[in-house]
Short mmCIF file of N, CA and C in Angstrom, two decimals:
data_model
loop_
_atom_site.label_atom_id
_atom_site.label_comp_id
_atom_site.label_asym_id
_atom_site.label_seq_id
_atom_site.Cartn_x
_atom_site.Cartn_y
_atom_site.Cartn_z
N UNK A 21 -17.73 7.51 14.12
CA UNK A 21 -17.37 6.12 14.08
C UNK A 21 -15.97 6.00 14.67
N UNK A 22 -15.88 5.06 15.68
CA UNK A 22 -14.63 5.28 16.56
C UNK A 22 -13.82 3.76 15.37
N UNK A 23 -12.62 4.54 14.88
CA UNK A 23 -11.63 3.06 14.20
C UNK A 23 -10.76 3.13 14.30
N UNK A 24 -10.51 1.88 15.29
CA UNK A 24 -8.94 1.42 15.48
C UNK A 24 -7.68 1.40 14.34
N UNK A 25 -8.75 1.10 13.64
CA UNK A 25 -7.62 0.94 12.12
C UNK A 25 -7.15 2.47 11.99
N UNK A 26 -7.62 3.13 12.11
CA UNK A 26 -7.42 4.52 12.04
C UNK A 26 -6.20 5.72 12.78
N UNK A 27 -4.95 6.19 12.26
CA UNK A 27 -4.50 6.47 13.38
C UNK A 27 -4.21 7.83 12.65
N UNK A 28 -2.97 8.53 13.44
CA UNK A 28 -2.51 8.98 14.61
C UNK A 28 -3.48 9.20 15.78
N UNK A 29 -3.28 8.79 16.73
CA UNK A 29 -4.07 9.54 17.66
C UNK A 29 -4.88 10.84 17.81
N UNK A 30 -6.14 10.81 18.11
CA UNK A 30 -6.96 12.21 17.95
C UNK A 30 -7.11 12.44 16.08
N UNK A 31 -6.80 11.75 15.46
CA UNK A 31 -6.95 12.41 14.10
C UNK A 31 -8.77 11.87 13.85
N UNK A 32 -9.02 13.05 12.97
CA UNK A 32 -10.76 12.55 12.36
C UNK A 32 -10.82 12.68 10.48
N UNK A 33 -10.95 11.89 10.58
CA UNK A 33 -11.35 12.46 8.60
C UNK A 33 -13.01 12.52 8.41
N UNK A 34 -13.44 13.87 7.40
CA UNK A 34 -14.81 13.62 7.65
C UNK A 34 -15.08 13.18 6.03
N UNK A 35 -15.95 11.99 5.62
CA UNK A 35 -16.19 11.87 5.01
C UNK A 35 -17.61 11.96 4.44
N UNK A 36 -17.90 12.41 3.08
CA UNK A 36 -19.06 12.85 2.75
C UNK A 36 -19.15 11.19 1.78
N UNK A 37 -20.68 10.92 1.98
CA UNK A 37 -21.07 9.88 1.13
C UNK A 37 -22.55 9.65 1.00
N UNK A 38 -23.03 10.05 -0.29
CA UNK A 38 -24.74 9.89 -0.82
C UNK A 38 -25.17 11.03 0.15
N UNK A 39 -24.76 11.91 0.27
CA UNK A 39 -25.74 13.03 0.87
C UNK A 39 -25.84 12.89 2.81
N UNK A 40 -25.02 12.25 2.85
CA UNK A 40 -24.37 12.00 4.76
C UNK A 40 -22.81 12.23 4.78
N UNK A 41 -22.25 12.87 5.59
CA UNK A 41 -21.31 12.72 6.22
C UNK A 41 -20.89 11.91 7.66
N UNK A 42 -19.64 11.38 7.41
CA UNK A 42 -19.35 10.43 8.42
C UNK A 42 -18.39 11.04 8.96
N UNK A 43 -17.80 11.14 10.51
CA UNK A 43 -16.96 11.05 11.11
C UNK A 43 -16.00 10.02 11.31
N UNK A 44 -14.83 9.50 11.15
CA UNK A 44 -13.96 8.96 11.13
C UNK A 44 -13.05 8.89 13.04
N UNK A 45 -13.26 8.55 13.49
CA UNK A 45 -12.31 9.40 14.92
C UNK A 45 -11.26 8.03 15.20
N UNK A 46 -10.47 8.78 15.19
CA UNK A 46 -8.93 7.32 15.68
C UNK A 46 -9.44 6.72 17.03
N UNK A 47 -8.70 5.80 16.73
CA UNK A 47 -8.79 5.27 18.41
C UNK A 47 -8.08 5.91 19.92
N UNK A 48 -8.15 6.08 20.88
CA UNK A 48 -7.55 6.57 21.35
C UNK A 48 -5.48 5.69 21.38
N UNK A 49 -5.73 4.66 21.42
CA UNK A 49 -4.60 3.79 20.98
C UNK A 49 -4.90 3.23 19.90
N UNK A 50 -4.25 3.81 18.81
CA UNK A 50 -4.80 2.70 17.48
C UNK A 50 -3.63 2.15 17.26
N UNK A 51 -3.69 1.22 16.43
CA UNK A 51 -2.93 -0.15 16.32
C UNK A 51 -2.47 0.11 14.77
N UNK A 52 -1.43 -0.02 14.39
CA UNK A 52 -0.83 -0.69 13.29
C UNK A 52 -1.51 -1.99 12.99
N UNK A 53 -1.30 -3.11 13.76
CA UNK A 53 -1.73 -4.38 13.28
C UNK A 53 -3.32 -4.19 12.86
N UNK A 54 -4.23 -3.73 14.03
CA UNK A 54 -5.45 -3.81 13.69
C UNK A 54 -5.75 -2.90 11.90
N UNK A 55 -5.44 -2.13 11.48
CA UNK A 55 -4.81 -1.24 10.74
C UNK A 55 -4.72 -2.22 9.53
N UNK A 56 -3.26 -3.08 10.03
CA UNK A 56 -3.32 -3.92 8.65
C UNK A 56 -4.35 -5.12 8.08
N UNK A 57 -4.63 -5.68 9.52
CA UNK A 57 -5.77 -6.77 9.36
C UNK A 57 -7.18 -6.36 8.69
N UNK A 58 -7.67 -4.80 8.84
CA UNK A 58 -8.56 -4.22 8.07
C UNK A 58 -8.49 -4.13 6.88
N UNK A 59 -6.72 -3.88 6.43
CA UNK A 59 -6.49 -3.76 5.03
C UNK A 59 -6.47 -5.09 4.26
N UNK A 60 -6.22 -6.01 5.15
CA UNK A 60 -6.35 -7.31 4.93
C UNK A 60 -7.67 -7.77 4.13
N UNK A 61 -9.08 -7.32 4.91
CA UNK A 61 -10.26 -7.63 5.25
C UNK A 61 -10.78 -6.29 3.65
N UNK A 62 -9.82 -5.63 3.37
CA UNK A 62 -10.08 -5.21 2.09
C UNK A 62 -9.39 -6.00 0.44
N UNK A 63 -8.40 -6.31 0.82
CA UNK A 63 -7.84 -7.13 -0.34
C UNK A 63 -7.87 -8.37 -0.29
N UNK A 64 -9.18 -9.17 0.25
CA UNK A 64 -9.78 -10.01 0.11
C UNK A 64 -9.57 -11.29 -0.31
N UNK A 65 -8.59 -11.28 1.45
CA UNK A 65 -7.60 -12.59 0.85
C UNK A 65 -8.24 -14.36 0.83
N UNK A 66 -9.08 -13.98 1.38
CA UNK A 66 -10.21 -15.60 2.03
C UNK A 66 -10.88 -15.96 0.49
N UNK A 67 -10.85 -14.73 -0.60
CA UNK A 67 -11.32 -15.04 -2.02
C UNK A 67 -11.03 -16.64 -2.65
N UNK A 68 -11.79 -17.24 -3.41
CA UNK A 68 -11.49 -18.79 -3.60
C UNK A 68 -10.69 -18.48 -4.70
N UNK A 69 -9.19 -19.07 -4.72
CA UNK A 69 -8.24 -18.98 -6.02
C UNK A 69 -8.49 -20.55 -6.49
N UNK A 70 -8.78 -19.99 -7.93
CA UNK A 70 -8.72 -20.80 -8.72
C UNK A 70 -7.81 -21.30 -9.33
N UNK A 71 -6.59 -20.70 -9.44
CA UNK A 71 -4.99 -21.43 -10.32
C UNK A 71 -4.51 -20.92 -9.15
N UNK A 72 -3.88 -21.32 -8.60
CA UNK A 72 -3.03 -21.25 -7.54
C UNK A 72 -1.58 -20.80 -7.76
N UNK A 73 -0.55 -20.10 -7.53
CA UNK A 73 -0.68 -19.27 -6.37
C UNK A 73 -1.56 -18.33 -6.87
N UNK A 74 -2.40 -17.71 -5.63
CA UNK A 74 -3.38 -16.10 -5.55
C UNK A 74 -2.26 -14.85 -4.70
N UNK A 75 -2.35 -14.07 -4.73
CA UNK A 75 -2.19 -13.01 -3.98
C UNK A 75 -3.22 -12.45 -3.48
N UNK A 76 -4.31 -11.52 -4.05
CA UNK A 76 -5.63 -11.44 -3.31
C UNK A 76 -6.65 -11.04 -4.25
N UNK A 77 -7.71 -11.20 -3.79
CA UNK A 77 -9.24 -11.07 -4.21
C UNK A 77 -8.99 -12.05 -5.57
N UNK A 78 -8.56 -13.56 -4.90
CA UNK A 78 -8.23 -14.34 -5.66
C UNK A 78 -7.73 -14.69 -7.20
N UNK A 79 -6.95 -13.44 -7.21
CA UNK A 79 -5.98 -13.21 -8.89
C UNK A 79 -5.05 -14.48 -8.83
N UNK A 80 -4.63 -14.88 -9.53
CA UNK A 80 -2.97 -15.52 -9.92
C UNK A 80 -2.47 -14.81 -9.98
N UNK A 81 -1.10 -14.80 -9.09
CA UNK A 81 0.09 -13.89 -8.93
C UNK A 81 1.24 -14.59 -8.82
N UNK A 82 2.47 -14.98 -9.05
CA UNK A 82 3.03 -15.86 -8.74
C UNK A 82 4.21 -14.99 -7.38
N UNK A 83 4.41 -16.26 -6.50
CA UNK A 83 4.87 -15.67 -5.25
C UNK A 83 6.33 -15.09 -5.44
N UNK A 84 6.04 -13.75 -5.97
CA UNK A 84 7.62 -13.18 -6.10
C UNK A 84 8.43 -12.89 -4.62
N UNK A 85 8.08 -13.22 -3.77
CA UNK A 85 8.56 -13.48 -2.22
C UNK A 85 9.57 -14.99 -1.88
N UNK A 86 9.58 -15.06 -3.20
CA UNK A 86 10.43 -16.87 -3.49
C UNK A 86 11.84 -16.29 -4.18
N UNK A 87 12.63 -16.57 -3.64
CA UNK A 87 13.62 -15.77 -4.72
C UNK A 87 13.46 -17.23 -5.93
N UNK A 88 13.66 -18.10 -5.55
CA UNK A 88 13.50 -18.72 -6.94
C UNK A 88 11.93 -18.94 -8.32
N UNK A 89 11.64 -17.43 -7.36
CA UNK A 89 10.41 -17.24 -8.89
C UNK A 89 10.79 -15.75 -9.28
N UNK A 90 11.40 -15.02 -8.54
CA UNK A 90 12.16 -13.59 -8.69
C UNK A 90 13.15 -13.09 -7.40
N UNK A 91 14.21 -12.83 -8.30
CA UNK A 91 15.51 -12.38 -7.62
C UNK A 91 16.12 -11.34 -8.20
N UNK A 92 15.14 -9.85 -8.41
CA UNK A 92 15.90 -9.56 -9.45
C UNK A 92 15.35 -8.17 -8.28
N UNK A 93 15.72 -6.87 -8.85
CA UNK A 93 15.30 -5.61 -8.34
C UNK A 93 13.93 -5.65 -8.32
N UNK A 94 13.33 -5.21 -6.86
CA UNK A 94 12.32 -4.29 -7.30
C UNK A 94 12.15 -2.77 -6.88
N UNK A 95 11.16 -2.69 -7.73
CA UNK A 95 10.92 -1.02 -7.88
C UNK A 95 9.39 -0.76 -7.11
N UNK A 96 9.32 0.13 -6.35
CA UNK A 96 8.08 0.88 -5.87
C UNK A 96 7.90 2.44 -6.36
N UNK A 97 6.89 2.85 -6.99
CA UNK A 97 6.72 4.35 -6.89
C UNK A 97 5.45 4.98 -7.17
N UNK A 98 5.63 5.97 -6.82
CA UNK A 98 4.14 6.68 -7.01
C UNK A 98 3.75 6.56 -5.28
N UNK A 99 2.51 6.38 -5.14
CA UNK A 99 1.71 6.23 -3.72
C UNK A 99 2.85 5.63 -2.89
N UNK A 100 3.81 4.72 -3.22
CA UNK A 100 5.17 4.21 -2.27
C UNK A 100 5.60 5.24 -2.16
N UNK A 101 6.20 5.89 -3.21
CA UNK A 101 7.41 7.05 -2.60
C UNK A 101 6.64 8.10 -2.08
N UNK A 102 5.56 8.64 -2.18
CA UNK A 102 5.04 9.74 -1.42
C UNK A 102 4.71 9.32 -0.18
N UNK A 103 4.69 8.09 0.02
CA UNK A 103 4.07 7.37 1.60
C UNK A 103 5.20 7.60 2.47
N UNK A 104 6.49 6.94 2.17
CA UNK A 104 7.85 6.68 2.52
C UNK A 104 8.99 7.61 2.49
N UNK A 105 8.04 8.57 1.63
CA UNK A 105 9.54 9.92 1.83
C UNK A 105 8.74 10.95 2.14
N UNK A 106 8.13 11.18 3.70
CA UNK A 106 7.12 12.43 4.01
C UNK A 106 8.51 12.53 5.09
N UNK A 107 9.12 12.27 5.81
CA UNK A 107 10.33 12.38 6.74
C UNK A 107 11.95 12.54 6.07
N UNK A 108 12.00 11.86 5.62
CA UNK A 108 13.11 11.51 4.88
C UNK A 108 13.58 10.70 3.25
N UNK A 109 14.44 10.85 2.71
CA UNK A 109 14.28 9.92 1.42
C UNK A 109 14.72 8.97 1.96
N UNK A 110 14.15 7.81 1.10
CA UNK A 110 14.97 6.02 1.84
C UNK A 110 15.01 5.54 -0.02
N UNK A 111 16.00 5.81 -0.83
CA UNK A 111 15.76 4.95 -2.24
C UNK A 111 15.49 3.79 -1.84
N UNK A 112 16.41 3.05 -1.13
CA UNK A 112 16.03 1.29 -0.78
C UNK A 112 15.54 1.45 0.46
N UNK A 113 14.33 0.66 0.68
CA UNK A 113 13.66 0.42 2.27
C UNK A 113 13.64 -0.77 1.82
N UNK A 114 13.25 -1.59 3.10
CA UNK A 114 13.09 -2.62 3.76
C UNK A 114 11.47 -2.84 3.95
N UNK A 115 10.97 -4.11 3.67
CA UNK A 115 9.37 -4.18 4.20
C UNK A 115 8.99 -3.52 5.23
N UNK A 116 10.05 -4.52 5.74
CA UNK A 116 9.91 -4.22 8.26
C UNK A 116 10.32 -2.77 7.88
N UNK A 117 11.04 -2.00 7.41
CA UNK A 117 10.89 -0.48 7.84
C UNK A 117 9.83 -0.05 7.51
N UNK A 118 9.20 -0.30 6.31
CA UNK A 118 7.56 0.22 6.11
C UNK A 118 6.93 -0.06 7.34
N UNK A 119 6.54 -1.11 7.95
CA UNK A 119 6.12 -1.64 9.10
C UNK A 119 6.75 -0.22 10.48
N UNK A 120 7.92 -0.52 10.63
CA UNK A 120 7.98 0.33 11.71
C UNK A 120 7.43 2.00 11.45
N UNK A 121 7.88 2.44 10.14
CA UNK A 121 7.30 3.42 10.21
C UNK A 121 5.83 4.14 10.09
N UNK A 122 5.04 2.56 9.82
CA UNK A 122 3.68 2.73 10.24
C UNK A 122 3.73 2.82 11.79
N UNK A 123 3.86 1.85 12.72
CA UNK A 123 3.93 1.94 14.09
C UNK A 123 4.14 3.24 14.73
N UNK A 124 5.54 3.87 13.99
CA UNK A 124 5.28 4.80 14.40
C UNK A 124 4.15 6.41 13.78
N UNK A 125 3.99 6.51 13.11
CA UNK A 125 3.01 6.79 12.55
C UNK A 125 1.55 7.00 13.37
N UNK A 126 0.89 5.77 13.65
CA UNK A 126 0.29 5.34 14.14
C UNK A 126 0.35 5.57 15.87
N UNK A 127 1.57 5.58 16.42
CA UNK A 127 1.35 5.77 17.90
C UNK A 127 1.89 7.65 17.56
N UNK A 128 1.89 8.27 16.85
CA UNK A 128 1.97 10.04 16.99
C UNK A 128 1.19 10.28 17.42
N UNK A 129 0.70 11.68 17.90
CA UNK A 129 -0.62 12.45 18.02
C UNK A 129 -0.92 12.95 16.73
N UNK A 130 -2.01 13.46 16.39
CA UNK A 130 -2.47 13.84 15.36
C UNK A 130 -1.84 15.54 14.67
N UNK A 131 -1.20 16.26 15.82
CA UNK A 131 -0.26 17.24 15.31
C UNK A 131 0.59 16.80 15.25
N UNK A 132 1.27 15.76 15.61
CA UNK A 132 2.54 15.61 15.00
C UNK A 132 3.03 15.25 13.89
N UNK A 133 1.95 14.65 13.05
CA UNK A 133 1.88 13.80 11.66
C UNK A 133 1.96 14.36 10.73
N UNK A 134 2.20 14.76 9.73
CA UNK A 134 3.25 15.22 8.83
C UNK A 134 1.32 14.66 7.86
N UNK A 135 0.83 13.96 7.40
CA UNK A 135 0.05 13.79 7.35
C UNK A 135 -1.14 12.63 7.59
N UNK A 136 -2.46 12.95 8.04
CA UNK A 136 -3.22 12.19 9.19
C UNK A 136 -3.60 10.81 8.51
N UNK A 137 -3.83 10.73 7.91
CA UNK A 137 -3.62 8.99 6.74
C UNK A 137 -2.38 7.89 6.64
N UNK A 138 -0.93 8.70 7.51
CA UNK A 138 0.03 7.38 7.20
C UNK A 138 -0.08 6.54 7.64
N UNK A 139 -0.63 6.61 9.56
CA UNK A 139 -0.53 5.55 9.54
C UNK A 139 -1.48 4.11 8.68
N UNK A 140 -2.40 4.90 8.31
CA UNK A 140 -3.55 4.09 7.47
C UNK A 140 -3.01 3.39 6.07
N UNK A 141 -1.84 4.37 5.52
CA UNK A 141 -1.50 4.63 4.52
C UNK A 141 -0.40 3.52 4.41
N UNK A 142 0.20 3.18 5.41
CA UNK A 142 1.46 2.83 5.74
C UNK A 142 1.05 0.96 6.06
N UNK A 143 -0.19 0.69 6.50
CA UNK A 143 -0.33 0.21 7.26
C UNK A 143 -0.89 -1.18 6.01
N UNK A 144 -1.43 -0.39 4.82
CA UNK A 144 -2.03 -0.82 3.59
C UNK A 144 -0.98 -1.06 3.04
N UNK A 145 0.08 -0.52 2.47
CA UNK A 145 0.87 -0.66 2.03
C UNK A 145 1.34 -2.02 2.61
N UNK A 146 2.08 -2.03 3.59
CA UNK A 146 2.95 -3.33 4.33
C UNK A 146 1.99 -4.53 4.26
N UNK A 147 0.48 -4.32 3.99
CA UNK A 147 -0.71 -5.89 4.22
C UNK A 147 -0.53 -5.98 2.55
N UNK A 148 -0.43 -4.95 1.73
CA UNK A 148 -0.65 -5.60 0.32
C UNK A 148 1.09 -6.44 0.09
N UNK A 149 2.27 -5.89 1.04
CA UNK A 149 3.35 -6.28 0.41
C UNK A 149 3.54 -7.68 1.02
N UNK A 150 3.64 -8.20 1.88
CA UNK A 150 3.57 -9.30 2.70
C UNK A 150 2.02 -10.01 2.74
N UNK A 151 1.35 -9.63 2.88
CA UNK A 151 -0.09 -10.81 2.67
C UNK A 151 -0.50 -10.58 1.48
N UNK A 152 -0.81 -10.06 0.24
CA UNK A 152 -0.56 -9.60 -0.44
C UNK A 152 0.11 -10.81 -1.70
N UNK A 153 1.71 -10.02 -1.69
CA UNK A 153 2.28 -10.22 -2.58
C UNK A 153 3.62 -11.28 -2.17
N UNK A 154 3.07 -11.19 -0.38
CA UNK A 154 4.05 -12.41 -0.19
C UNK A 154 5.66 -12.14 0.69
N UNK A 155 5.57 -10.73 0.71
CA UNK A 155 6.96 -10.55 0.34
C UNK A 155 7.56 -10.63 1.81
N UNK A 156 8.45 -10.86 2.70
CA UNK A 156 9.06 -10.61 3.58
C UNK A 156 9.62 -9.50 4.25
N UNK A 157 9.45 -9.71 5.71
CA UNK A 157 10.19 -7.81 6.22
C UNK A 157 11.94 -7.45 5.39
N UNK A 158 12.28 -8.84 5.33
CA UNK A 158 13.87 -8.41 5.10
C UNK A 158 14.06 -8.17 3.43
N UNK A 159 12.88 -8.28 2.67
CA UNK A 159 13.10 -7.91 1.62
C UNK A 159 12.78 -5.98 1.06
N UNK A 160 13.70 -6.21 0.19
CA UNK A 160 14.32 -4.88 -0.40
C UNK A 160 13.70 -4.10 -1.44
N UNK A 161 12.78 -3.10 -1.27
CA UNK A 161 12.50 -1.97 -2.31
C UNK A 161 13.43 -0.93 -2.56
N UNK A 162 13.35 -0.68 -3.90
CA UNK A 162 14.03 0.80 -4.39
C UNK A 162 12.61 1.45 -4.87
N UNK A 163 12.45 2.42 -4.16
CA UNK A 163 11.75 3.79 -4.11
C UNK A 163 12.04 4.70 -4.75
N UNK A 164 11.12 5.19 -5.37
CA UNK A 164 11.54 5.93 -6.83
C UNK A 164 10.32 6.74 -7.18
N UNK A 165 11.05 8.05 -7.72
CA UNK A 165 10.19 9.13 -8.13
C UNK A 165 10.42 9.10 -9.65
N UNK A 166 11.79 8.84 -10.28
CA UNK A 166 12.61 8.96 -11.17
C UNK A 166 13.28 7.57 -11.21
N UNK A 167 12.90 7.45 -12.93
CA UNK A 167 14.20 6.19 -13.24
C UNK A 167 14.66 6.82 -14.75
N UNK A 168 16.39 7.16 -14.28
CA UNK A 168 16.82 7.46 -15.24
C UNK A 168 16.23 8.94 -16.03
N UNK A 169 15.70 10.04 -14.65
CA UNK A 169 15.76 11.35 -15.09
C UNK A 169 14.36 11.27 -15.95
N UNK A 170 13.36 10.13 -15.49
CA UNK A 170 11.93 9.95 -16.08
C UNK A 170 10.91 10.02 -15.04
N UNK A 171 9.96 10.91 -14.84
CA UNK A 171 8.89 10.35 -14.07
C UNK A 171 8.35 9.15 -13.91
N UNK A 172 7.98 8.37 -13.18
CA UNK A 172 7.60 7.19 -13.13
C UNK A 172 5.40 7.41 -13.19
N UNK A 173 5.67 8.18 -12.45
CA UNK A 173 4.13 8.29 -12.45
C UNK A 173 3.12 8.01 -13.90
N UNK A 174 3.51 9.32 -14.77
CA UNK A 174 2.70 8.97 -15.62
C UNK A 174 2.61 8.01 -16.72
N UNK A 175 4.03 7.42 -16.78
CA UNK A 175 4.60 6.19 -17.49
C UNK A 175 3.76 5.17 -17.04
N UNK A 176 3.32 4.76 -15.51
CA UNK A 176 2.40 4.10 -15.67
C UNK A 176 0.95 3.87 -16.04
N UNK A 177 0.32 6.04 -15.57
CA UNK A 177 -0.77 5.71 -16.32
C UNK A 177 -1.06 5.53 -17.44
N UNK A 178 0.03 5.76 -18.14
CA UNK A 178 0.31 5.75 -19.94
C UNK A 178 0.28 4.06 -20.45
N UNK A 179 0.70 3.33 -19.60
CA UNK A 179 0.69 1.99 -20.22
C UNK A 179 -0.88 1.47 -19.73
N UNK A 180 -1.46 1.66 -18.48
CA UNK A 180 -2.26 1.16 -18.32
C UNK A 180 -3.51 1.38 -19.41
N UNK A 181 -3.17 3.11 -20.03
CA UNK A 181 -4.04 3.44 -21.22
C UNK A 181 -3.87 2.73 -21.99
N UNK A 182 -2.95 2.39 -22.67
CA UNK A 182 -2.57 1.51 -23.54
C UNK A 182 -2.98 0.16 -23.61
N UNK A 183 -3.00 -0.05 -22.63
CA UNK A 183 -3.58 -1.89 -22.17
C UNK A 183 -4.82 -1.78 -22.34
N UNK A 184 -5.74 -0.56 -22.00
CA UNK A 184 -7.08 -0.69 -21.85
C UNK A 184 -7.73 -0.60 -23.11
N UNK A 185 -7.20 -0.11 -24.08
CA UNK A 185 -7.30 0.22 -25.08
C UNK A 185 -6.57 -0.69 -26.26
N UNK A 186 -6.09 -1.17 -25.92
CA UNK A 186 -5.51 -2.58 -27.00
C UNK A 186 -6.47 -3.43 -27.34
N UNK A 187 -6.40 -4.36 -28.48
CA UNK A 187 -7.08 -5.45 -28.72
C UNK A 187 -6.24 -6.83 -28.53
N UNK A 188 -5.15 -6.79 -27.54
CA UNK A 188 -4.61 -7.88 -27.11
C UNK A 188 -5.80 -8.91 -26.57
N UNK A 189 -4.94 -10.06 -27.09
CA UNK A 189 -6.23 -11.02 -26.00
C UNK A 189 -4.96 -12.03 -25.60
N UNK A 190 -5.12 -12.83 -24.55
CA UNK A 190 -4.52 -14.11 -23.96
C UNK A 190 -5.05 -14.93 -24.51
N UNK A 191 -3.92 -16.09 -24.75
CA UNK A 191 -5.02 -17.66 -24.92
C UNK A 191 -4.00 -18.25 -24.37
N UNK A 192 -4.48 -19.66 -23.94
CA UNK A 192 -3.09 -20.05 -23.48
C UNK A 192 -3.02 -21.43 -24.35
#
């Protein structure tokens, strides 16, 4: 299956599914944009929102891309910081640097890539943060492995246990 969305150049992922395997093959020029518009076409933004604002697959989210609905830090980690620090550490990035460093990503060859999913990886990331969640290139993440000498990782799967497992309910 030849996909644009798919990059570095020459890269293939083979995937096994129900007893078939698929070939994956990049494009010979694959695209960042096409890339994100796929990721787009996964977080299912055309979904009908019912309370308005949505972010995607028609949730209520409220547009933290407003500074006057949030102006405060944010934090990315986990799948962010392993995406964003395969070259270098960046604690604070920029949207648009996620963006460029999909682009580039995406226009490598497939040996040059540090690994064959960023640009895919990269490309998801920047469609959930801006179409998504709203957010702008000039806005500011802190990237994080550690807050305060704590893993971040399992702190979150620890709350999400917790949530799943509560007898909280909403009412409004």
């Amino acid at each position: 299956i030849n996909a644009e969305y798919m990059g570095p150049k020459g890269h293939t992922e083979h995937i096994k599914f129900q007893d078939n395997v698929f070939d994956f093959v990049a494009a010979e020029t694959p695209s960042f944009e096409a890339c994100a518009r796929h990721a787009n076409q996964i977080l299912n933004l055309d979904k009908p929102c019912p309370a308005e604002p949505c972010s995607f697959n028609g949730v209520f989210q409220p547009n933290i891309g407003d500074a006057s609905v949030f102006d405060g830090e944010m934090y990315a980690f986990s799948y962010f910081y392993d995406r964003t620090h395969l070259d270098a550490p960046h604690p604070v990035i920029s949207v648009g640097a996620i963006r460029e460093m999909g682009e580039a990503a995406c226009a490598a060859r497939a040996t040059d890539a540090k690994h064959g999913a960023q640009c895919t990886d990269l490309a998801y990331i920047y469609a959930l943060l801006t179409d998504g969640y709203k957010l702008k290139d000039t806005h500011q993440l802190r990237i994080a492995k550690k807050i305060n000498g704590y893993e971040t990782a399992w702190t979150l799967g620890a709350i999400v246990m917790l949530m799943r497992n509560s007898n909280l309910k909403c009412s409004a």
